[in-house]
Short mmCIF file of C-alpha atoms in Angstrom, two decimals:
data_model
loop_
_atom_site.label_atom_id
_atom_site.label_comp_id
_atom_site.label_asym_id
_atom_site.label_seq_id
_atom_site.Cartn_x
_atom_site.Cartn_y
_atom_site.Cartn_z
CA UNK A 1 156.67 41.47 -106.75
CA UNK A 2 157.04 40.62 -103.05
CA UNK A 3 155.28 37.70 -101.39
CA UNK A 4 153.15 40.16 -99.40
CA UNK A 5 152.00 41.89 -102.62
CA UNK A 6 151.19 38.54 -104.21
CA UNK A 7 149.14 37.55 -101.16
CA UNK A 8 147.34 40.89 -101.24
CA UNK A 9 146.55 40.50 -104.94
CA UNK A 10 145.33 36.96 -104.32
CA UNK A 11 143.07 38.16 -101.49
CA UNK A 12 141.70 40.97 -103.68
CA UNK A 13 140.93 38.54 -106.49
CA UNK A 14 139.15 36.23 -104.06
CA UNK A 15 137.12 39.11 -102.61
CA UNK A 16 136.17 40.22 -106.11
CA UNK A 17 135.07 36.69 -106.98
CA UNK A 18 133.07 36.41 -103.77
CA UNK A 19 131.32 39.78 -104.23
CA UNK A 20 130.61 39.07 -107.90
CA UNK A 21 129.34 35.62 -106.97
CA UNK A 22 127.06 37.03 -104.29
CA UNK A 23 125.68 39.57 -106.76
CA UNK A 24 124.81 36.97 -109.38
CA UNK A 25 123.68 34.44 -106.79
CA UNK A 26 121.32 36.94 -105.17
CA UNK A 27 120.12 38.11 -108.58
CA UNK A 28 119.43 34.53 -109.61
CA UNK A 29 117.47 33.90 -106.42
CA UNK A 30 115.36 37.06 -106.64
CA UNK A 31 114.63 36.80 -110.37
CA UNK A 32 113.91 33.06 -110.35
CA UNK A 33 111.70 33.20 -107.27
CA UNK A 34 109.94 36.30 -108.56
CA UNK A 35 109.11 34.62 -111.87
CA UNK A 36 108.17 31.39 -110.07
CA UNK A 37 105.87 33.28 -107.73
CA UNK A 38 104.08 35.04 -110.59
CA UNK A 39 103.74 31.76 -112.50
CA UNK A 40 102.42 29.97 -109.39
CA UNK A 41 99.80 32.70 -108.85
CA UNK A 42 98.58 32.41 -112.47
CA UNK A 43 98.47 28.61 -112.29
CA UNK A 44 96.67 28.68 -108.92
CA UNK A 45 93.96 30.87 -110.44
CA UNK A 46 93.47 28.41 -113.32
CA UNK A 47 93.93 25.00 -111.67
CA UNK A 48 91.93 23.43 -108.87
CA UNK A 49 93.43 22.81 -105.40
CA UNK A 50 93.06 19.01 -105.70
CA UNK A 51 95.29 19.05 -108.81
CA UNK A 52 97.97 20.82 -106.80
CA UNK A 53 97.52 18.26 -104.02
CA UNK A 54 98.14 15.32 -106.37
CA UNK A 55 101.39 16.88 -107.62
CA UNK A 56 102.45 17.68 -104.03
CA UNK A 57 102.36 13.95 -103.28
CA UNK A 58 104.50 13.26 -106.36
CA UNK A 59 107.02 15.93 -105.41
CA UNK A 60 107.46 14.44 -101.95
CA UNK A 61 108.79 11.23 -103.54
CA UNK A 62 110.79 13.06 -106.22
CA UNK A 63 112.46 15.32 -103.64
CA UNK A 64 113.41 12.34 -101.49
CA UNK A 65 114.90 10.54 -104.51
CA UNK A 66 116.77 13.65 -105.67
CA UNK A 67 118.64 13.79 -102.36
CA UNK A 68 120.72 10.82 -103.52
CA UNK A 69 121.85 12.55 -106.71
CA UNK A 70 121.69 16.26 -105.83
CA UNK A 71 123.33 16.14 -102.38
CA UNK A 72 126.68 14.67 -101.49
CA UNK A 73 128.01 13.99 -104.99
CA UNK A 74 128.29 17.62 -106.04
CA UNK A 75 129.41 18.86 -102.63
CA UNK A 76 132.20 16.28 -102.49
CA UNK A 77 133.62 17.72 -105.73
CA UNK A 78 133.41 21.28 -104.42
CA UNK A 79 135.02 20.25 -101.13
CA UNK A 80 137.98 18.41 -102.72
CA UNK A 81 140.68 21.08 -103.28
CA UNK A 82 142.36 19.41 -106.27
CA UNK A 83 139.35 17.80 -107.98
CA UNK A 84 140.36 17.02 -111.59
CA UNK A 85 138.68 15.83 -114.78
CA UNK A 86 138.84 12.21 -113.62
CA UNK A 87 137.07 13.08 -110.36
CA UNK A 88 134.30 14.98 -112.15
CA UNK A 89 133.74 12.23 -114.73
CA UNK A 90 133.84 9.49 -112.08
CA UNK A 91 131.25 11.21 -109.92
CA UNK A 92 129.13 11.96 -112.99
CA UNK A 93 128.91 8.28 -113.96
CA UNK A 94 128.18 7.24 -110.36
CA UNK A 95 125.47 9.88 -109.99
CA UNK A 96 123.94 9.12 -113.39
CA UNK A 97 123.81 5.38 -112.65
CA UNK A 98 122.20 5.96 -109.24
CA UNK A 99 119.63 8.29 -110.82
CA UNK A 100 118.42 5.59 -113.22
CA UNK A 101 118.22 3.03 -110.42
CA UNK A 102 116.04 5.47 -108.49
CA UNK A 103 113.94 6.18 -111.57
CA UNK A 104 113.15 2.50 -112.13
CA UNK A 105 112.37 2.02 -108.43
CA UNK A 106 109.77 4.80 -108.68
CA UNK A 107 108.58 3.58 -112.09
CA UNK A 108 107.76 0.08 -110.84
CA UNK A 109 106.47 1.21 -107.44
CA UNK A 110 104.21 3.91 -108.96
CA UNK A 111 101.08 1.66 -109.05
CA UNK A 112 101.56 0.74 -105.37
CA UNK A 113 102.02 4.41 -104.42
CA UNK A 114 98.90 5.34 -106.41
CA UNK A 115 96.93 2.58 -104.66
CA UNK A 116 98.23 3.65 -101.23
CA UNK A 117 97.00 7.22 -101.80
CA UNK A 118 93.85 6.11 -103.67
CA UNK A 119 94.85 8.30 -106.61
CA UNK A 120 94.84 6.28 -109.84
CA UNK A 121 96.31 9.13 -111.89
CA UNK A 122 99.49 9.09 -109.77
CA UNK A 123 100.95 6.15 -111.70
CA UNK A 124 101.44 7.85 -115.07
CA UNK A 125 102.15 11.25 -113.51
CA UNK A 126 104.91 9.85 -111.28
CA UNK A 127 106.50 7.83 -114.09
CA UNK A 128 106.83 10.95 -116.23
CA UNK A 129 107.86 13.38 -113.48
CA UNK A 130 110.50 10.92 -112.20
CA UNK A 131 112.42 11.51 -115.47
CA UNK A 132 113.54 14.69 -113.74
CA UNK A 133 115.90 12.62 -111.57
CA UNK A 134 118.42 11.64 -114.33
CA UNK A 135 118.47 15.23 -115.58
CA UNK A 136 119.01 16.42 -112.02
CA UNK A 137 122.03 14.12 -111.71
CA UNK A 138 123.62 15.77 -114.76
CA UNK A 139 122.74 19.25 -113.55
CA UNK A 140 124.28 18.55 -110.13
CA UNK A 141 127.75 17.94 -111.60
CA UNK A 142 127.43 21.02 -113.82
CA UNK A 143 126.50 23.10 -110.78
CA UNK A 144 129.44 21.66 -108.84
CA UNK A 145 131.75 22.81 -111.65
CA UNK A 146 130.22 26.30 -111.57
CA UNK A 147 130.56 26.51 -107.77
CA UNK A 148 134.11 25.11 -107.84
CA UNK A 149 135.24 27.81 -110.29
CA UNK A 150 133.00 30.50 -108.75
CA UNK A 151 131.39 31.40 -112.10
CA UNK A 152 127.95 31.99 -110.57
CA UNK A 153 126.86 34.15 -113.50
CA UNK A 154 126.14 30.85 -115.29
CA UNK A 155 123.53 29.97 -112.66
CA UNK A 156 121.67 33.19 -113.35
CA UNK A 157 121.12 32.43 -117.03
CA UNK A 158 120.30 28.73 -116.58
CA UNK A 159 117.90 29.27 -113.68
CA UNK A 160 116.17 32.22 -115.32
CA UNK A 161 115.86 30.39 -118.64
CA UNK A 162 114.49 27.23 -117.03
CA UNK A 163 112.04 29.11 -114.82
CA UNK A 164 110.73 31.32 -117.64
CA UNK A 165 110.32 28.61 -120.31
CA UNK A 166 108.78 26.08 -117.92
CA UNK A 167 106.42 28.73 -116.57
CA UNK A 168 105.18 29.60 -120.06
CA UNK A 169 104.65 25.91 -120.89
CA UNK A 170 102.88 25.26 -117.58
CA UNK A 171 100.51 28.21 -118.04
CA UNK A 172 99.76 27.29 -121.68
CA UNK A 173 98.95 23.69 -120.70
CA UNK A 174 96.79 24.86 -117.79
CA UNK A 175 94.76 27.10 -120.11
CA UNK A 176 94.42 24.12 -122.46
CA UNK A 177 92.80 22.14 -119.63
CA UNK A 178 95.68 19.73 -118.93
CA UNK A 179 95.17 19.93 -115.16
CA UNK A 180 97.88 18.28 -113.05
CA UNK A 181 99.89 17.50 -116.19
CA UNK A 182 100.60 21.21 -116.59
CA UNK A 183 102.35 21.23 -113.19
CA UNK A 184 104.26 18.04 -114.01
CA UNK A 185 105.40 19.58 -117.31
CA UNK A 186 106.45 22.78 -115.54
CA UNK A 187 108.66 20.98 -113.00
CA UNK A 188 110.17 18.60 -115.57
CA UNK A 189 110.84 21.22 -118.24
CA UNK A 190 112.44 23.52 -115.65
CA UNK A 191 115.13 20.93 -114.87
CA UNK A 192 115.60 19.93 -118.53
CA UNK A 193 116.04 23.53 -119.76
CA UNK A 194 118.32 24.34 -116.82
CA UNK A 195 120.52 21.36 -117.70
CA UNK A 196 120.58 22.15 -121.44
CA UNK A 197 121.56 25.81 -120.90
CA UNK A 198 124.36 24.80 -118.54
CA UNK A 199 125.54 22.27 -121.15
CA UNK A 200 126.11 25.09 -123.65
CA UNK A 201 127.54 27.76 -121.31
CA UNK A 202 129.64 25.63 -118.94
CA UNK A 203 132.91 24.29 -120.47
CA UNK A 204 132.77 20.96 -118.59
CA UNK A 205 131.90 17.73 -120.42
CA UNK A 206 132.06 14.17 -119.07
CA UNK A 207 135.01 12.18 -120.41
CA UNK A 208 135.62 8.46 -120.72
CA UNK A 209 137.45 8.47 -117.40
CA UNK A 210 136.66 6.46 -114.28
CA UNK A 211 138.79 5.77 -111.22
CA UNK A 212 137.57 3.44 -108.48
CA UNK A 213 139.78 5.09 -105.85
CA UNK A 214 138.37 8.51 -106.73
CA UNK A 215 134.81 7.15 -106.47
CA UNK A 216 135.55 5.58 -103.09
CA UNK A 217 137.12 8.77 -101.75
CA UNK A 218 134.43 11.17 -102.98
CA UNK A 219 131.47 8.95 -102.15
CA UNK A 220 133.03 8.27 -98.75
CA UNK A 221 132.77 11.97 -98.03
CA UNK A 222 129.46 12.54 -99.79
CA UNK A 223 127.39 9.74 -98.26
CA UNK A 224 127.39 11.43 -94.86
CA UNK A 225 126.02 14.61 -96.38
CA UNK A 226 123.51 12.55 -98.33
CA UNK A 227 122.33 10.69 -95.24
CA UNK A 228 121.95 13.94 -93.31
CA UNK A 229 120.09 15.58 -96.19
CA UNK A 230 117.80 12.57 -96.59
CA UNK A 231 116.81 12.66 -92.91
CA UNK A 232 116.06 16.40 -93.16
CA UNK A 233 114.15 15.98 -96.43
CA UNK A 234 112.15 13.04 -95.07
CA UNK A 235 111.18 15.08 -92.04
CA UNK A 236 110.30 18.07 -94.26
CA UNK A 237 108.05 15.91 -96.47
CA UNK A 238 106.55 13.85 -93.65
CA UNK A 239 103.57 16.14 -93.13
CA UNK A 240 102.77 16.14 -96.85
CA UNK A 241 102.98 12.35 -97.01
CA UNK A 242 100.70 11.97 -93.98
CA UNK A 243 98.14 14.58 -95.09
CA UNK A 244 98.05 13.07 -98.60
CA UNK A 245 97.34 9.62 -97.13
CA UNK A 246 94.98 10.40 -94.25
CA UNK A 247 93.11 13.32 -95.77
CA UNK A 248 92.40 14.58 -99.30
CA UNK A 249 94.70 15.95 -101.98
CA UNK A 250 92.70 19.16 -101.67
CA UNK A 251 93.62 19.45 -97.98
CA UNK A 252 97.27 18.90 -98.89
CA UNK A 253 97.08 21.67 -101.48
CA UNK A 254 95.67 24.12 -98.92
CA UNK A 255 98.36 23.15 -96.41
CA UNK A 256 101.22 23.54 -98.90
CA UNK A 257 99.86 26.76 -100.31
CA UNK A 258 99.53 28.14 -96.79
CA UNK A 259 103.21 27.45 -96.23
CA UNK A 260 104.29 29.04 -99.51
CA UNK A 261 103.81 32.73 -98.75
CA UNK A 262 105.71 32.98 -95.43
CA UNK A 263 108.32 30.50 -96.68
CA UNK A 264 109.04 32.70 -99.70
CA UNK A 265 109.70 35.70 -97.46
CA UNK A 266 111.88 33.82 -94.98
CA UNK A 267 113.89 32.04 -97.67
CA UNK A 268 114.96 35.36 -99.15
CA UNK A 269 115.37 37.51 -96.02
CA UNK A 270 116.71 35.05 -93.45
CA UNK A 271 118.98 33.19 -95.88
CA UNK A 272 120.45 36.38 -97.31
CA UNK A 273 121.23 37.76 -93.85
CA UNK A 274 122.55 34.38 -92.68
CA UNK A 275 125.13 34.30 -95.48
CA UNK A 276 126.63 37.51 -94.12
CA UNK A 277 126.18 36.78 -90.41
CA UNK A 278 127.95 33.41 -90.20
CA UNK A 279 131.29 34.53 -91.75
CA UNK A 280 131.27 37.61 -89.49
CA UNK A 281 130.71 35.40 -86.45
CA UNK A 282 133.51 33.02 -87.43
CA UNK A 283 136.00 35.91 -87.57
CA UNK A 284 135.33 36.83 -83.92
CA UNK A 285 134.56 33.32 -82.64
CA UNK A 286 137.70 33.25 -80.47
CA UNK A 287 136.46 36.26 -78.47
CA UNK A 288 133.21 35.55 -76.65
CA UNK A 289 132.49 39.23 -76.03
CA UNK A 290 132.84 40.16 -79.71
CA UNK A 291 130.86 37.12 -80.80
CA UNK A 292 128.07 38.07 -78.41
CA UNK A 293 128.04 41.60 -79.81
CA UNK A 294 127.85 40.30 -83.41
CA UNK A 295 125.10 37.87 -82.41
CA UNK A 296 123.03 40.59 -80.75
CA UNK A 297 123.31 42.72 -83.87
CA UNK A 298 122.21 39.80 -86.06
CA UNK A 299 119.31 38.97 -83.72
CA UNK A 300 118.03 42.54 -83.60
CA UNK A 301 118.38 43.13 -87.34
CA UNK A 302 116.73 39.93 -88.57
CA UNK A 303 113.88 40.13 -86.06
CA UNK A 304 113.30 43.80 -86.91
CA UNK A 305 112.73 42.81 -90.56
CA UNK A 306 110.95 39.48 -90.14
CA UNK A 307 108.59 40.15 -87.21
CA UNK A 308 106.52 42.84 -89.00
CA UNK A 309 106.49 40.81 -92.23
CA UNK A 310 105.14 37.70 -90.50
CA UNK A 311 102.64 39.51 -88.27
CA UNK A 312 101.56 41.65 -91.20
CA UNK A 313 101.07 38.56 -93.39
CA UNK A 314 99.12 36.91 -90.55
CA UNK A 315 96.67 39.82 -90.56
CA UNK A 316 96.33 40.35 -94.35
CA UNK A 317 96.19 36.62 -95.20
CA UNK A 318 92.48 36.59 -96.04
CA UNK A 319 92.30 39.57 -98.46
CA UNK A 320 95.68 38.56 -99.93
CA UNK A 321 94.40 35.09 -100.83
CA UNK A 322 91.13 36.45 -102.18
CA UNK A 323 92.93 38.96 -104.42
CA UNK A 324 95.79 36.78 -105.67
CA UNK A 325 94.32 33.27 -105.70
CA UNK A 326 90.52 33.83 -105.66
CA UNK A 327 88.11 32.46 -103.08
CA UNK A 328 88.62 28.81 -104.12
CA UNK A 329 91.84 28.96 -102.05
CA UNK A 330 90.25 30.64 -99.01
CA UNK A 331 90.68 27.48 -96.90
CA UNK A 332 94.47 27.99 -96.95
CA UNK A 333 94.21 31.18 -94.82
CA UNK A 334 94.51 29.48 -91.37
CA UNK A 335 97.50 27.50 -92.70
CA UNK A 336 99.21 30.74 -93.74
CA UNK A 337 98.65 32.09 -90.23
CA UNK A 338 100.08 28.96 -88.56
CA UNK A 339 103.11 29.13 -90.87
CA UNK A 340 103.63 32.78 -89.93
CA UNK A 341 103.98 31.75 -86.26
CA UNK A 342 106.43 29.01 -87.23
CA UNK A 343 108.57 31.29 -89.41
CA UNK A 344 108.58 34.13 -86.88
CA UNK A 345 110.83 31.89 -84.80
CA UNK A 346 113.29 31.43 -87.67
CA UNK A 347 115.54 34.49 -87.13
CA UNK A 348 116.06 33.53 -83.48
CA UNK A 349 116.69 29.90 -84.41
CA UNK A 350 119.08 30.84 -87.21
CA UNK A 351 121.16 33.28 -85.17
CA UNK A 352 121.53 30.91 -82.22
CA UNK A 353 122.38 28.07 -84.58
CA UNK A 354 125.07 30.21 -86.23
CA UNK A 355 126.56 30.96 -82.80
CA UNK A 356 126.89 27.26 -81.99
CA UNK A 357 128.48 26.59 -85.39
CA UNK A 358 130.81 29.60 -85.11
CA UNK A 359 132.34 28.35 -81.83
CA UNK A 360 132.99 24.97 -83.49
CA UNK A 361 130.46 22.92 -81.53
CA UNK A 362 129.27 20.72 -84.41
CA UNK A 363 128.72 17.93 -81.88
CA UNK A 364 126.20 20.10 -80.06
CA UNK A 365 124.55 20.98 -83.40
CA UNK A 366 124.02 17.27 -84.05
CA UNK A 367 122.62 16.59 -80.58
CA UNK A 368 120.19 19.49 -80.78
CA UNK A 369 119.09 18.44 -84.26
CA UNK A 370 118.35 14.89 -83.06
CA UNK A 371 116.38 16.21 -80.07
CA UNK A 372 114.35 18.55 -82.27
CA UNK A 373 113.58 15.86 -84.84
CA UNK A 374 112.37 13.46 -82.10
CA UNK A 375 110.10 16.17 -80.66
CA UNK A 376 108.91 17.13 -84.15
CA UNK A 377 107.96 13.57 -85.09
CA UNK A 378 106.19 13.14 -81.73
CA UNK A 379 104.13 16.29 -82.39
CA UNK A 380 103.23 15.07 -85.89
CA UNK A 381 102.11 11.68 -84.56
CA UNK A 382 100.09 13.31 -81.78
CA UNK A 383 98.34 15.79 -84.10
CA UNK A 384 97.74 13.81 -87.31
CA UNK A 385 94.50 12.18 -86.09
CA UNK A 386 92.86 15.53 -85.27
CA UNK A 387 92.78 17.10 -88.73
CA UNK A 388 95.05 19.06 -91.05
CA UNK A 389 94.75 22.24 -89.01
CA UNK A 390 95.99 20.33 -85.94
CA UNK A 391 99.06 19.28 -87.96
CA UNK A 392 99.66 22.91 -89.00
CA UNK A 393 99.19 24.14 -85.42
CA UNK A 394 101.57 21.42 -84.23
CA UNK A 395 104.17 22.72 -86.69
CA UNK A 396 103.80 26.23 -85.26
CA UNK A 397 104.27 24.80 -81.76
CA UNK A 398 107.33 22.90 -82.97
CA UNK A 399 108.83 26.17 -84.26
CA UNK A 400 108.53 27.72 -80.80
CA UNK A 401 110.03 24.65 -79.08
CA UNK A 402 112.92 24.51 -81.59
CA UNK A 403 113.64 28.17 -80.97
CA UNK A 404 113.87 27.59 -77.22
CA UNK A 405 116.15 24.56 -77.71
CA UNK A 406 118.53 26.62 -79.86
CA UNK A 407 118.57 29.51 -77.38
CA UNK A 408 119.47 27.58 -74.21
CA UNK A 409 123.12 26.54 -74.90
CA UNK A 410 124.34 30.04 -75.74
CA UNK A 411 124.25 31.36 -72.20
CA UNK A 412 127.06 28.94 -71.42
CA UNK A 413 128.86 29.30 -74.75
CA UNK A 414 129.05 33.12 -75.01
CA UNK A 415 127.00 34.44 -72.09
CA UNK A 416 124.00 35.37 -74.24
CA UNK A 417 121.10 34.34 -72.01
CA UNK A 418 117.46 33.79 -72.93
CA UNK A 419 116.48 36.86 -70.87
CA UNK A 420 118.93 39.07 -72.81
CA UNK A 421 117.61 37.72 -76.09
CA UNK A 422 114.02 38.50 -75.07
CA UNK A 423 115.13 42.06 -74.23
CA UNK A 424 116.75 42.42 -77.65
CA UNK A 425 113.68 41.06 -79.43
CA UNK A 426 111.04 42.93 -77.40
CA UNK A 427 111.09 46.34 -79.17
CA UNK A 428 110.57 44.88 -82.66
CA UNK A 429 108.04 42.30 -81.43
CA UNK A 430 105.91 44.75 -79.47
CA UNK A 431 105.91 47.33 -82.28
CA UNK A 432 104.99 44.60 -84.80
CA UNK A 433 102.10 43.38 -82.64
CA UNK A 434 100.87 46.98 -82.22
CA UNK A 435 101.08 47.49 -86.01
CA UNK A 436 99.25 44.20 -86.63
CA UNK A 437 96.50 45.11 -84.18
CA UNK A 438 95.87 48.49 -85.82
CA UNK A 439 95.75 47.24 -89.42
CA UNK A 440 93.47 44.34 -88.42
CA UNK A 441 90.79 46.94 -87.59
CA UNK A 442 90.68 47.96 -91.27
CA UNK A 443 89.02 44.63 -92.12
CA UNK A 444 85.95 45.73 -90.11
CA UNK A 445 85.30 48.55 -92.60
CA UNK A 446 83.84 45.95 -95.00
CA UNK A 447 85.66 47.38 -98.01
CA UNK A 448 86.60 45.68 -101.27
CA UNK A 449 89.34 43.05 -100.74
CA UNK A 450 91.81 44.89 -102.99
CA UNK A 451 91.26 48.20 -101.18
CA UNK A 452 91.45 46.46 -97.77
CA UNK A 453 94.74 44.83 -98.71
CA UNK A 454 96.28 48.05 -100.03
CA UNK A 455 95.18 50.03 -96.97
CA UNK A 456 96.53 47.40 -94.59
CA UNK A 457 99.92 47.21 -96.34
CA UNK A 458 100.36 50.98 -96.61
CA UNK A 459 99.17 51.69 -93.07
CA UNK A 460 101.31 48.85 -91.71
CA UNK A 461 104.46 50.27 -93.31
CA UNK A 462 103.72 53.80 -92.09
CA UNK A 463 102.94 52.68 -88.53
CA UNK A 464 106.08 50.53 -88.32
CA UNK A 465 108.46 53.15 -89.71
CA UNK A 466 107.05 56.03 -87.64
CA UNK A 467 106.91 53.79 -84.57
CA UNK A 468 110.59 52.96 -85.09
CA UNK A 469 111.42 56.67 -85.23
CA UNK A 470 109.27 57.65 -82.24
CA UNK A 471 110.53 54.82 -80.00
CA UNK A 472 114.09 55.15 -81.34
CA UNK A 473 114.44 51.47 -82.28
CA UNK A 474 118.15 50.79 -82.64
CA UNK A 475 117.79 48.37 -85.57
CA UNK A 476 115.97 50.99 -87.62
CA UNK A 477 118.89 53.42 -87.22
CA UNK A 478 121.35 50.63 -88.05
CA UNK A 479 119.55 49.63 -91.27
CA UNK A 480 119.14 53.27 -92.36
CA UNK A 481 122.87 53.78 -91.75
CA UNK A 482 123.74 50.79 -93.94
CA UNK A 483 121.44 52.03 -96.73
CA UNK A 484 123.05 55.50 -96.61
CA UNK A 485 126.50 53.93 -96.84
CA UNK A 486 125.49 51.83 -99.83
CA UNK A 487 124.06 54.90 -101.59
CA UNK A 488 127.29 56.81 -101.02
CA UNK A 489 129.34 53.93 -102.47
CA UNK A 490 127.02 53.77 -105.48
CA UNK A 491 127.31 57.54 -106.10
CA UNK A 492 131.12 57.30 -106.05
#
């Protein structure tokens, strides 16, 4: 076999692995988030908002602690091309040791945290939920092994198993009147089951191997990722920490719940498209004209999908909450609407960010990130004394400002100006606003919430699709063309 044939076979094997990995990875994401969403709806109907708020405070601290065991360590193993058994075992022992240090820090500081938030129940809840951290440290190395060997099918089974079992336990405890403990059990059991399943289906086991040089090398790479992740996580949790301290746990529950619905949509749509867009941009990064063309396509496609979803959710927020969560969650409606404005900016932010990364300007990425974080913190500080809604509105404003900051450099980098971007976004935005305006009128009919919601969703879809056909929206034709191609491939 010639060298060319060997290279071709190697490329085909890699493509097969990548496509198979994407299939299982996407399946894992959809199934797990679908089950999680259903479980969260059932729990929200049983539990009170203040119980969710208490657990939201706990999770802010747990998420910050998990950064030190879940980020950096695993990625350093995936990044190292010749990572061996010694490397995996060394990182495992380092991660496991750090996880117990973090656990005991939270264990002994739990009373002070409970006192700070005037929530006496936080002490015991935090001490139990923090046990998730050591399990997370084990799971991180298992996941690194799976990613390293591209056996993503394993993720599907572990994630689905953990999500399903923990959901059943959480619901059963909620029905039994366990309150916030049912949520703590759900989060903890999810990680434990995930780790146990991976233990049985992944062939890696820690060995009695440790090499100081390996630890130094891998941690030397990983700490930068950890520091970056910690800053991002701290910023992400800052609003929750402030709302939990300055206002009530009930207010925090409404705020977090309001963010959940639009976040769920964006996480699936924008992330899935981003995984395809960035590699395509990298391939044409050396040709500004081609990169601009790929960027315009990405901008038009993502905005065409996300704009109507966010504007539609903005309009149907009230009947949606009443139907799914009952009227005890009605106060989260304005927070959903603020989050919709924030997440509408995401496709523009993401595409412009991918452009900057594709041309290799990581230095510019860092500068822009620092600028945005400074502005974001300033907005939080300025709004936190005026109520929770002011904080939510400030976040929506921050989304718009971040979008503008990401747009500006790309006129110089690839000649894609802000004016051109507005032109590309205008058809989808205007049609989405028109659709939103029409379906908002249905609420004035004073119908049952379920009927109102169904009418708004159905009418919104019809108006958007027919509007796309009538006004010959390019993105609609592009998406239909892709769907036709996929159907042809499937039939063959």
